[in-house]
PDB file of C-alpha atoms in Angstrom:
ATOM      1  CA  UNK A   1     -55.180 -34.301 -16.268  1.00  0.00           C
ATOM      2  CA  UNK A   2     -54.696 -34.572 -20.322  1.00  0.00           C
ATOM      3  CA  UNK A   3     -51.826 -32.510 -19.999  1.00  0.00           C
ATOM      4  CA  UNK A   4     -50.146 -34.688 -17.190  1.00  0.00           C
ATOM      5  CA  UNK A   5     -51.244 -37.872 -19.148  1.00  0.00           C
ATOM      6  CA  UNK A   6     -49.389 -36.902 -22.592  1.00  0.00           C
ATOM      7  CA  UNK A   7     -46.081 -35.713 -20.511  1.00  0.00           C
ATOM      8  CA  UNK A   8     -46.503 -39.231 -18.942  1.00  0.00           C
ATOM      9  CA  UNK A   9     -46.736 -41.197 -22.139  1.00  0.00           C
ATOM     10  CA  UNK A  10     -43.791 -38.739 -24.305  1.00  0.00           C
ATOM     11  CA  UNK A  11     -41.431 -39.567 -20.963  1.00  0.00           C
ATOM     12  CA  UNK A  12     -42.199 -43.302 -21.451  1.00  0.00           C
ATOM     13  CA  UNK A  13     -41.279 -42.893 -24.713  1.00  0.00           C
ATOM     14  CA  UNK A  14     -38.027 -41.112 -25.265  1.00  0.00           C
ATOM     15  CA  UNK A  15     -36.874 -43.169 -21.828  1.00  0.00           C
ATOM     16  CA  UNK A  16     -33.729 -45.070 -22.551  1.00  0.00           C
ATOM     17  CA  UNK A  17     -34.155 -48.408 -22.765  1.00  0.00           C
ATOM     18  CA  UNK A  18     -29.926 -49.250 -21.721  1.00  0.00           C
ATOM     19  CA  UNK A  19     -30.642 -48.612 -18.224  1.00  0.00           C
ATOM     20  CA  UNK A  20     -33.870 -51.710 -17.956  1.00  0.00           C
ATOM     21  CA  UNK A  21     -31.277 -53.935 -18.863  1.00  0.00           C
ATOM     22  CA  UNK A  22     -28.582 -52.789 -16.289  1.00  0.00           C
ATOM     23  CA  UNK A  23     -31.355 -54.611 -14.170  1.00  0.00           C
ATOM     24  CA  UNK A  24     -31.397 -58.042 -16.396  1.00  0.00           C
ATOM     25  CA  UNK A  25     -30.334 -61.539 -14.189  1.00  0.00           C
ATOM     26  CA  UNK A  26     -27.129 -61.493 -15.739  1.00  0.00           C
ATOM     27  CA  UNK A  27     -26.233 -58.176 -14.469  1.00  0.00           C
ATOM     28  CA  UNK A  28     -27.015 -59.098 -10.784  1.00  0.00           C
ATOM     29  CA  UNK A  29     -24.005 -60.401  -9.152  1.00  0.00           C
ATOM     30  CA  UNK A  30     -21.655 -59.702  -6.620  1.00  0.00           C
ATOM     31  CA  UNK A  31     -20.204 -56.592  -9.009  1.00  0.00           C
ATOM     32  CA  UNK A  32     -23.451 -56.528 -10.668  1.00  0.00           C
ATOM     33  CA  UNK A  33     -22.995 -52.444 -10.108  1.00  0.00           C
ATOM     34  CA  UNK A  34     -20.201 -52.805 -12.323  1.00  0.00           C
ATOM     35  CA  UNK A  35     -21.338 -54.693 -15.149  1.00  0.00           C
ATOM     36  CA  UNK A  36     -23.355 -51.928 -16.888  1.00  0.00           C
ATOM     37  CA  UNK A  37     -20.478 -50.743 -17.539  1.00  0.00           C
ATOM     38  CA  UNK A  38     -18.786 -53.487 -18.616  1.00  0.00           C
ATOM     39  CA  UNK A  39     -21.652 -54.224 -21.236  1.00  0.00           C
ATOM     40  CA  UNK A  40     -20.884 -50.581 -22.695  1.00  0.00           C
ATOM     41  CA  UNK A  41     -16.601 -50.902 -23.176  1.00  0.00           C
ATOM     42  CA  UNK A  42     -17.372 -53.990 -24.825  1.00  0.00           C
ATOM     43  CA  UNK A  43     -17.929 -56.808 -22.571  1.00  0.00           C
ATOM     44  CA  UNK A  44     -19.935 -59.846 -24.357  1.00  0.00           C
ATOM     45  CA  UNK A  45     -23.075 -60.716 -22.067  1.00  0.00           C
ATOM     46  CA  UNK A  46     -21.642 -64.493 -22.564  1.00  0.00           C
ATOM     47  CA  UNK A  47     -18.771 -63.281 -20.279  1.00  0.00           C
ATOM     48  CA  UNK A  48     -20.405 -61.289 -17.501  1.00  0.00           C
ATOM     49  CA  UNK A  49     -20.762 -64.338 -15.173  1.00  0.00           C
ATOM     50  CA  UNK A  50     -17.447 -65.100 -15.545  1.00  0.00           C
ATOM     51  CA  UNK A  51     -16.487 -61.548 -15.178  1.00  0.00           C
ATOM     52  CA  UNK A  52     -18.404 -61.063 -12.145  1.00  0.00           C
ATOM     53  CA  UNK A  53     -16.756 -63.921 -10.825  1.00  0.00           C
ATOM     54  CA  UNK A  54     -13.009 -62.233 -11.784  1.00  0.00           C
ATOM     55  CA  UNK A  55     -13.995 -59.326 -10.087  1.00  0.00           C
ATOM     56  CA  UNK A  56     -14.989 -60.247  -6.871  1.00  0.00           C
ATOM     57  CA  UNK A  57     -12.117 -62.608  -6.553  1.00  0.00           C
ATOM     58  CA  UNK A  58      -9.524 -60.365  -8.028  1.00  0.00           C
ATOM     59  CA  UNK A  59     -10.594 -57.095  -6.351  1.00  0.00           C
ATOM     60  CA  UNK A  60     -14.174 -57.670  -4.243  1.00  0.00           C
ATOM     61  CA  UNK A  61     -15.408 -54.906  -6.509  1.00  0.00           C
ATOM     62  CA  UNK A  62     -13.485 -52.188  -5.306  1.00  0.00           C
ATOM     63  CA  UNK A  63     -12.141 -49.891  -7.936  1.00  0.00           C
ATOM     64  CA  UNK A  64      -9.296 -48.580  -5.892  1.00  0.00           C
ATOM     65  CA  UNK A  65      -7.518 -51.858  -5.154  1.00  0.00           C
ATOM     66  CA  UNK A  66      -4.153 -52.296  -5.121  1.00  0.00           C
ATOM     67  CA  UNK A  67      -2.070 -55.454  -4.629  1.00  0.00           C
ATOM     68  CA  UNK A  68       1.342 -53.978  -4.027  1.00  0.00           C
ATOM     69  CA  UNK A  69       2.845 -57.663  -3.579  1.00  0.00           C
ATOM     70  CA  UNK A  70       2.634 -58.564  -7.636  1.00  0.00           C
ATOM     71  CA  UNK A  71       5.581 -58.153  -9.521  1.00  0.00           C
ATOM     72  CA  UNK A  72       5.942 -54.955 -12.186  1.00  0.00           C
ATOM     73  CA  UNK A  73       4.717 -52.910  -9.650  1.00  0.00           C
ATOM     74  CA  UNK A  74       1.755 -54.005  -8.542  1.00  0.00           C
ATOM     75  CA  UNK A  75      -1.553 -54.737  -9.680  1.00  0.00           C
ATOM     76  CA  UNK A  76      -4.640 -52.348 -10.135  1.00  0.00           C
ATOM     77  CA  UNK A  77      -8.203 -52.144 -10.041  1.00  0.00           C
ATOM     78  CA  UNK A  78     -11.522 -53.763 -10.466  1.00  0.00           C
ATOM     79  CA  UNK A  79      -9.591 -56.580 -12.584  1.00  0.00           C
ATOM     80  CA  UNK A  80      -6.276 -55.882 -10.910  1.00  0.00           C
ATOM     81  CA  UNK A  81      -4.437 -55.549 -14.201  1.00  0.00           C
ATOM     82  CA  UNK A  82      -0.255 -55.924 -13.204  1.00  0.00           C
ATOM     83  CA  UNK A  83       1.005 -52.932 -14.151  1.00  0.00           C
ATOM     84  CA  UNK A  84       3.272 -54.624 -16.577  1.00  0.00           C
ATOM     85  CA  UNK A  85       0.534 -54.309 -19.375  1.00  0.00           C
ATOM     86  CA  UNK A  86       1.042 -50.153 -18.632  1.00  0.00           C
ATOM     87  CA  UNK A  87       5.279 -50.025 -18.073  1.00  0.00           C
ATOM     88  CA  UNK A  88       7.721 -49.244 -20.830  1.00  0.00           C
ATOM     89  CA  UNK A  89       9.294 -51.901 -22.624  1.00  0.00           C
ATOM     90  CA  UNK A  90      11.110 -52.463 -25.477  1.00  0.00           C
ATOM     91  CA  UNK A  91       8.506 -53.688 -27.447  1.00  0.00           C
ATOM     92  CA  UNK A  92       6.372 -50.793 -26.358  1.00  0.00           C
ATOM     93  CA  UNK A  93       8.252 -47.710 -25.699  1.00  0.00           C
ATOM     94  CA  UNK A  94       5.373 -45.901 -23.929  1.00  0.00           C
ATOM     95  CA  UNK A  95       3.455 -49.482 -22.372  1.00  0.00           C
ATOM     96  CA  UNK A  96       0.876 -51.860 -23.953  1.00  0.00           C
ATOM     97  CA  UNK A  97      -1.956 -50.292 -23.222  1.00  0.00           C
ATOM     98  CA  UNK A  98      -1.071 -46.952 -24.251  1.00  0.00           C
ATOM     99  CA  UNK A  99      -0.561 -48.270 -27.388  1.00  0.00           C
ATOM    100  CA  UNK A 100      -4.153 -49.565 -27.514  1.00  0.00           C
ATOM    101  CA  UNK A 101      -5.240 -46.217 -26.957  1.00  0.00           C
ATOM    102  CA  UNK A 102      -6.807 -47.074 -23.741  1.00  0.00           C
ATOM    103  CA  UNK A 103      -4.538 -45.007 -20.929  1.00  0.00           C
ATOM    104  CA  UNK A 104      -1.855 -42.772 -20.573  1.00  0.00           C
ATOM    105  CA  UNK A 105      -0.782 -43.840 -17.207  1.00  0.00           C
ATOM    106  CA  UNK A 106      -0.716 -46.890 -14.734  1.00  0.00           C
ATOM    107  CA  UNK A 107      -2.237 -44.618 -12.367  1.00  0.00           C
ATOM    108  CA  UNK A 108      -5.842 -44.963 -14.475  1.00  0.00           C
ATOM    109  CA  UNK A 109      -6.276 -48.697 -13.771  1.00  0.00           C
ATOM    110  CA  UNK A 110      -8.207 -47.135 -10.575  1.00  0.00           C
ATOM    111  CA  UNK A 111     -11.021 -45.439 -13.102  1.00  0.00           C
ATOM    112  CA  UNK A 112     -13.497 -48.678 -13.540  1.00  0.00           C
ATOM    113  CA  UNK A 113     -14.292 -47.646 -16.848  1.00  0.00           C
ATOM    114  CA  UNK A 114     -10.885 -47.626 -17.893  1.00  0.00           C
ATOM    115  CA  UNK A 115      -9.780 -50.541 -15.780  1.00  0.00           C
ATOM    116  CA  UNK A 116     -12.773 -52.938 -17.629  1.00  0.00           C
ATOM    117  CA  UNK A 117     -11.586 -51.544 -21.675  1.00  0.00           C
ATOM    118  CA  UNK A 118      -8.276 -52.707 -20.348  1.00  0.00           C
ATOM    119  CA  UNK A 119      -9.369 -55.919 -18.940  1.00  0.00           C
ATOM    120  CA  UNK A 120     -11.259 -56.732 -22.246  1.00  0.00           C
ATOM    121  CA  UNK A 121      -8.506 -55.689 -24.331  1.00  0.00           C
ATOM    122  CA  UNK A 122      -5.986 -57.760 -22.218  1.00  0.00           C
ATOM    123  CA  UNK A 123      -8.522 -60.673 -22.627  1.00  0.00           C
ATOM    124  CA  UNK A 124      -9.216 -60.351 -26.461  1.00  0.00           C
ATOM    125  CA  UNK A 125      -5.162 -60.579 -26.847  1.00  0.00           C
ATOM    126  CA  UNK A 126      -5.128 -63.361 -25.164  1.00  0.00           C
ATOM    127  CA  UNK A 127      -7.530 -65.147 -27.011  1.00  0.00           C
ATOM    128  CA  UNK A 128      -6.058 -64.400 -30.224  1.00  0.00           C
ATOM    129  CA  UNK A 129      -2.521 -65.441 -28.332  1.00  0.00           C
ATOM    130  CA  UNK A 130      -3.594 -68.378 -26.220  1.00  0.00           C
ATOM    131  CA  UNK A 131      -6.968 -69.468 -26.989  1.00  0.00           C
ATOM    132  CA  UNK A 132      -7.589 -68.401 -23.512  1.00  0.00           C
ATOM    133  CA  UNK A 133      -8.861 -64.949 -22.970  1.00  0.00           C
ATOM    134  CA  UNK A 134      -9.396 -65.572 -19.175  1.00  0.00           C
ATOM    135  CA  UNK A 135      -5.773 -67.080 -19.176  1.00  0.00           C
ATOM    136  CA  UNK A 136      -4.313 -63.319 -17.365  1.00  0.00           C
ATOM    137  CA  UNK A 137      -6.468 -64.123 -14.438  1.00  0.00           C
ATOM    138  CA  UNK A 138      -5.773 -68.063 -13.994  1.00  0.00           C
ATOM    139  CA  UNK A 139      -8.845 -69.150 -15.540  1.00  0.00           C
TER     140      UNK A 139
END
């Protein structure tokens, strides 16, 4: 019983505390499985409301969405970033976000991970840019 007791209390102890707050109100949404992960690319917990929102209405949570029907391409992903952020252009010989560091390809926007650094680094330009970092998505 000692034995069972001490393995109890050192596994209560070295548990990680990141996942208890995956469970926190904020994080319960409509993409609430999502925005753990969001929280750990960089997401502010001021935004995830407003990111929950964006997701559900941009992609209903689904990773592997694809609006074919936006211009560049198309638009990808959780956020549905237009692949216009990820295409060669003049200013960026290899695309935007491969200049950030975040992709090599358009064809990542699926990966949720990758899709939300892009979406926050799309949204922190436009901030700086616009005022606006929700501006990309209409808001």
């Amino acid at each position: 019983m000692r034995k069972w007791f001490l393995s109890f209390i050192v596994a209560c102890l070295i548990m990680p505390v990141g996942h208890a707050n995956a469970v926190s109100k904020e994080l319960v949404g409509k993409c609430g499985h999502w925005l753990g992960d969001a929280l750990n690319v960089g997401w502010s917990r001021s935004h995830i409301s407003k990111l929950d929102y964006v997701m559900w209405r941009e992609s209903r949570c689904l990773p592997n969405a694809f609006n074919s029907k936006d211009p560049n391409g198309g638009s990808k992903g959780l956020m549905q970033i237009n692949q216009f952020w990820c295409l060669p252009s003049r200013y960026f010989p290899s695309g935007w976000l491969q200049s950030q560091g975040i992709l090599r390809s358009c064809a990542q926007l699926s990966s949720p991970v990758i899709n939300l650094r892009a979406a926050l680094a799309i949204f922190e330009y436009s901030q700086k840019r616009n005022n606006n970092g929700w501006q990309p998505w209409g808001k």
